[in-house]
Structures are given as structure tokens and as C-alpha cells.
Coordinates of C-alpha atoms in Angstrom, one line a residue:
Chain P
A30 CA 33.5 -14.9 -28.8
Q31 CA 33.1 -13.5 -25.3
K32 CA 34.7 -15.5 -22.6
V33 CA 35.9 -15.0 -19.0
T34 CA 38.5 -17.3 -17.5
Q35 CA 39.3 -17.6 -13.8
A36 CA 42.1 -20.2 -13.8
Q37 CA 42.2 -20.5 -10.0
T38 CA 39.5 -22.9 -8.9
E39 CA 40.3 -22.7 -5.2
I40 CA 42.7 -20.7 -3.1
S41 CA 43.4 -21.1 0.6
V42 CA 45.2 -18.5 2.7
V43 CA 45.8 -17.7 6.3
E44 CA 44.3 -14.6 7.8
K45 CA 46.2 -11.4 7.1
E46 CA 47.9 -12.8 4.0
D47 CA 47.4 -10.8 0.7
V48 CA 45.7 -12.8 -2.1
T49 CA 45.2 -12.0 -5.8
L50 CA 42.4 -13.5 -7.8
D51 CA 43.1 -13.7 -11.5
C52 CA 40.6 -12.9 -14.3
V53 CA 41.3 -13.0 -18.1
Y54 CA 38.6 -12.0 -20.6
E55 CA 38.0 -12.2 -24.3
T56 CA 35.9 -9.9 -26.3
R57 CA 35.8 -8.4 -29.8
D58 CA 34.0 -5.3 -28.6
T59 CA 35.9 -2.1 -28.0
T60 CA 33.3 -1.0 -25.4
Y61 CA 32.7 -3.4 -22.6
Y62 CA 32.4 -3.6 -18.9
L63 CA 34.1 -5.8 -16.3
F64 CA 32.7 -6.7 -12.9
W65 CA 33.6 -8.6 -9.8
Y66 CA 31.0 -10.2 -7.6
K67 CA 31.3 -12.0 -4.3
Q68 CA 29.1 -15.0 -3.5
P69 CA 29.1 -15.9 0.2
P70 CA 27.6 -19.3 1.4
S71 CA 24.2 -17.6 1.6
G72 CA 24.2 -17.7 -2.2
E73 CA 23.5 -14.0 -3.0
L74 CA 25.8 -12.4 -5.5
V75 CA 27.2 -9.2 -4.0
F76 CA 28.4 -6.5 -6.5
L77 CA 32.0 -5.3 -5.8
I78 CA 33.1 -3.2 -8.7
R79 CA 32.3 -2.3 -12.3
R80 CA 34.9 -0.9 -14.7
N81 CA 34.5 0.2 -18.3
S82 CA 36.9 -0.5 -21.0
F83 CA 38.0 3.1 -21.4
D84 CA 39.2 3.4 -17.8
E85 CA 42.4 1.6 -17.0
Q86 CA 43.0 3.3 -13.8
N87 CA 43.5 0.9 -10.9
E88 CA 41.1 1.2 -8.1
I89 CA 41.4 0.8 -4.4
S90 CA 38.5 0.4 -1.9
G91 CA 39.6 -0.3 1.6
R92 CA 41.4 -3.7 1.6
Y93 CA 40.2 -4.4 -2.0
S94 CA 42.1 -3.3 -5.1
W95 CA 41.7 -4.0 -8.8
N96 CA 44.3 -4.0 -11.6
F97 CA 42.9 -3.6 -15.1
Q98 CA 45.3 -4.2 -18.0
K99 CA 43.9 -4.1 -21.5
S100 CA 47.2 -5.2 -23.0
T101 CA 46.9 -8.6 -21.3
S102 CA 43.0 -8.6 -21.1
S103 CA 43.2 -9.0 -17.4
F104 CA 41.2 -7.6 -14.5
N105 CA 42.8 -9.0 -11.3
F106 CA 41.4 -8.5 -7.8
T107 CA 43.6 -8.3 -4.7
I108 CA 42.5 -8.5 -1.1
T109 CA 45.0 -7.1 1.3
A110 CA 45.3 -8.5 4.8
S111 CA 42.6 -11.1 4.2
Q112 CA 40.0 -11.9 6.9
V113 CA 37.9 -14.9 7.6
V114 CA 34.8 -13.0 6.4
D115 CA 36.4 -12.8 3.0
S116 CA 35.8 -16.5 2.5
A117 CA 33.5 -16.8 -0.5
V118 CA 33.4 -17.6 -4.2
Y119 CA 34.4 -14.6 -6.3
F120 CA 33.2 -14.2 -9.9
C121 CA 34.6 -12.0 -12.6
A122 CA 32.1 -11.1 -15.3
L123 CA 32.0 -9.3 -18.7
S124 CA 29.2 -7.3 -20.3
E125 CA 29.4 -6.0 -23.8
A126 CA 27.6 -2.7 -24.5
G127 CA 25.8 -1.9 -27.7
Y128 CA 26.1 -5.3 -29.3
G129 CA 22.5 -6.2 -30.3
G130 CA 20.8 -8.4 -27.8
S131 CA 23.8 -9.0 -25.7
Q132 CA 23.7 -5.6 -24.1
G133 CA 23.1 -5.9 -20.4
N134 CA 23.7 -9.6 -19.9
L135 CA 26.7 -10.7 -18.0
I136 CA 29.2 -13.4 -19.0
F137 CA 30.6 -15.0 -15.8
G138 CA 33.8 -16.9 -15.2
K139 CA 33.6 -20.2 -13.2
G140 CA 34.6 -18.5 -10.0
T141 CA 37.4 -18.8 -7.5
K142 CA 36.6 -20.2 -4.1
L143 CA 38.6 -18.4 -1.5
S144 CA 39.1 -19.9 2.0
V145 CA 40.7 -17.7 4.6
K146 CA 41.7 -19.7 7.7
P147 CA 42.2 -18.1 11.1
Chain M
G24 CA 11.2 -4.2 -0.6
A25 CA 14.8 -3.7 0.4
G26 CA 16.3 -6.2 -2.0
V27 CA 15.4 -8.7 -4.7
S28 CA 13.1 -11.4 -3.4
Q29 CA 12.8 -14.8 -5.0
T30 CA 10.2 -17.4 -4.1
P31 CA 10.2 -20.2 -3.4
S32 CA 13.7 -20.6 -2.0
N33 CA 13.7 -24.3 -2.7
K34 CA 11.6 -26.3 -5.1
V35 CA 11.6 -30.0 -5.6
T36 CA 9.6 -31.3 -8.5
E37 CA 9.2 -34.5 -10.5
K38 CA 10.5 -34.9 -14.0
G39 CA 8.0 -33.8 -16.5
K40 CA 6.1 -31.4 -14.2
Y41 CA 5.6 -27.7 -14.7
V42 CA 7.2 -25.1 -12.4
E43 CA 7.0 -21.4 -11.9
L44 CA 9.7 -19.3 -10.1
R45 CA 8.9 -15.8 -9.0
C46 CA 11.1 -12.7 -8.7
D47 CA 10.2 -9.5 -7.0
P48 CA 12.8 -6.8 -8.0
I49 CA 13.8 -3.8 -6.1
S50 CA 11.1 -1.1 -6.4
G51 CA 11.8 1.2 -9.2
H52 CA 14.2 -1.0 -11.0
T53 CA 13.3 -1.2 -14.7
A54 CA 15.7 -3.9 -15.8
L55 CA 15.3 -7.5 -14.6
Y56 CA 17.5 -10.5 -15.4
W57 CA 17.3 -14.2 -14.9
Y58 CA 20.4 -16.4 -14.6
R59 CA 20.9 -20.1 -13.9
Q60 CA 23.8 -21.4 -11.8
S61 CA 24.7 -25.0 -11.9
L62 CA 26.9 -26.5 -9.2
G63 CA 30.5 -25.3 -9.4
Q64 CA 29.8 -23.0 -12.3
G65 CA 29.3 -19.3 -12.8
P66 CA 25.8 -17.9 -13.4
E67 CA 24.6 -18.3 -17.0
F68 CA 22.4 -15.6 -18.5
L69 CA 18.9 -16.6 -19.5
I70 CA 16.8 -13.5 -20.2
Y71 CA 16.7 -9.8 -19.6
F72 CA 13.7 -7.6 -19.4
Q73 CA 13.6 -3.8 -19.8
G74 CA 10.2 -2.9 -18.5
T75 CA 7.6 -5.4 -19.6
G76 CA 9.3 -6.6 -22.7
A77 CA 12.1 -9.2 -23.1
A78 CA 15.0 -7.2 -24.4
D79 CA 17.2 -10.2 -24.8
D80 CA 16.1 -13.9 -24.4
S81 CA 19.1 -15.4 -26.2
G82 CA 20.1 -17.4 -23.1
L83 CA 16.9 -19.4 -22.8
P84 CA 18.0 -23.0 -23.5
N85 CA 14.9 -24.2 -25.4
D86 CA 11.2 -23.6 -25.8
R87 CA 10.4 -25.3 -22.4
F88 CA 11.6 -22.1 -20.7
F89 CA 9.5 -18.9 -20.8
A90 CA 9.5 -15.8 -18.7
V91 CA 7.0 -12.9 -18.3
R92 CA 6.9 -9.6 -16.6
P93 CA 3.4 -8.3 -17.4
E94 CA 3.4 -5.1 -15.3
G95 CA 7.1 -4.3 -15.4
S96 CA 7.8 -5.3 -11.9
V97 CA 7.4 -9.0 -10.7
S98 CA 8.6 -11.6 -13.1
T99 CA 7.9 -15.3 -13.4
L100 CA 10.2 -17.9 -15.0
K101 CA 8.2 -20.8 -16.2
I102 CA 9.6 -24.2 -17.0
Q103 CA 7.5 -26.8 -18.8
R104 CA 8.2 -30.6 -18.8
T105 CA 11.1 -30.3 -16.4
E106 CA 14.1 -32.5 -16.9
R107 CA 16.8 -33.5 -14.4
G108 CA 19.2 -31.3 -16.2
D109 CA 17.2 -28.3 -15.3
S110 CA 18.3 -28.7 -11.7
A111 CA 20.2 -25.6 -10.7
V112 CA 19.9 -22.4 -8.7
Y113 CA 17.9 -19.8 -10.6
L114 CA 19.0 -16.3 -9.8
C115 CA 17.1 -13.1 -10.5
A116 CA 18.7 -9.6 -10.5
S117 CA 17.4 -6.1 -11.1
S118 CA 19.0 -2.8 -11.9
F119 CA 18.0 0.8 -12.2
G120 CA 18.2 2.6 -15.5
T121 CA 18.3 1.5 -19.1
G122 CA 20.8 -0.7 -21.0
G123 CA 21.5 -3.0 -18.1
I124 CA 25.0 -1.6 -17.7
T125 CA 24.3 -0.3 -14.2
E126 CA 24.9 -2.3 -11.1
A127 CA 22.7 -5.4 -10.9
F128 CA 21.5 -6.5 -7.4
F129 CA 20.9 -10.3 -7.1
G130 CA 18.4 -12.2 -5.1
Q131 CA 19.3 -15.3 -3.1
G132 CA 18.0 -17.6 -5.8
T133 CA 15.6 -20.5 -6.1
R134 CA 17.2 -23.9 -5.8
L135 CA 15.3 -26.2 -8.2
T136 CA 15.7 -29.9 -7.9
V137 CA 14.1 -32.2 -10.5
V138 CA 13.9 -35.8 -9.4

């Protein structure tokens, strides 16, 4: 069965600290996609990254970086030099491709609430 | 419009009533998704449209829930005989292209409260 686990419910850091949000997934498919979304207090989910199962290269975008490791079924997200504006709930999600009706729907974790204090 | 628009932003209804939630996707997006997010939880998939047809409705919890997209753009999520357990934020998203693997853009949601 497909599942996404975000074990950290809440994290609190002080501005400029680095923080890593963990994501562990389960799937039987060999082709799948992993996502990270940010949900600020306004409620709108903001897309951060999509990664397919065949691309294990780590990615960096500004202060954000992602570490994808198929061997441990993890797709962790690191924010470097955190800022107050990074405060939000962050969701990791999984999408399986080419599996009947489940193509295109996202399976979300429960989210990690990040609070960055000045 | 510039983004996915959902109306109303808030809806309070009495148990047993019928409600309709509307989603205006980004112009040109062929795929449209409905999710439901309960307090403290991640969004839960309900239904996915590719054009006018429901490509995957496996997430609809029961036959009280129904969604349509008659012209391939605006979608309406309909809930009959509402129950207190239906209270949640209902999120709509749209994406460009087939298969739904492309990036999905979400609206701000409709907060439904059943009293």
C-alpha cells in the first residue's frame, strides 16, 4: 500500500538555523513521483518540487535542498539559514504513475509544522 | 484567472442539507482535482478529472459525494445530506497536461462547517 510518513509533527527553530524535514514513503510501484508542498497560514498549497523515481540526484534551489534516497525510501527537505517567512506546514506527497485509477492523485503525509522564531 | 479560484471561501450548513462547492481552474488546465483536508491532517484525494470526465473517483467517501465538470473547466463538488464529519477544508487543484503528473496548483480552499 502507498503511504507517506512525516514523523515530525512540529519543529521550532531560531532564525538562521538550518532545519531538515523528514519524509519516508512506501510504494510497490517502480515508477512514482515525490513532491513537497508548503502550506502557509493562508491555506493555499504551494508547490516546491517534484522528483521522479528514476532521478536520485539531489537538488538545490536557493536555500532549499532535497535529498532523495531510494535505498531508505526517503525524500528529505532541508532549509538552510531559515527565515521567519519559512514558517508554514510542509507536506511531502507521493504519486504513482500508470497504476490504473491512481495515476495523478497525490498521497500526502500528515505534514510538519515549522515555526521559525526571530 | 491567475490562479485556482474556489467559492465560497467559507460555508456553514446544517446537518442534512445539500451543499455545492465551486472550483475555477487555471485557464487551459485540463486536469482538475478535489481534495479534502481535515484539521491537522494532510489533504486526502477525492476525485480527479481529465477534461469533462472523472478519470479517478476512488477517493469519494460514499455516494453522498458527487462532482461534475460539464464543460471541462469549472467543477462543482456536491455533497448531499451533509454530516458533521464532512466538516473540512475542500481543496481544488488544476494542472496542465495529461496524466496528472505535472505540477498541480491549488486554490485556497472552501472551509465547510456542518453544524
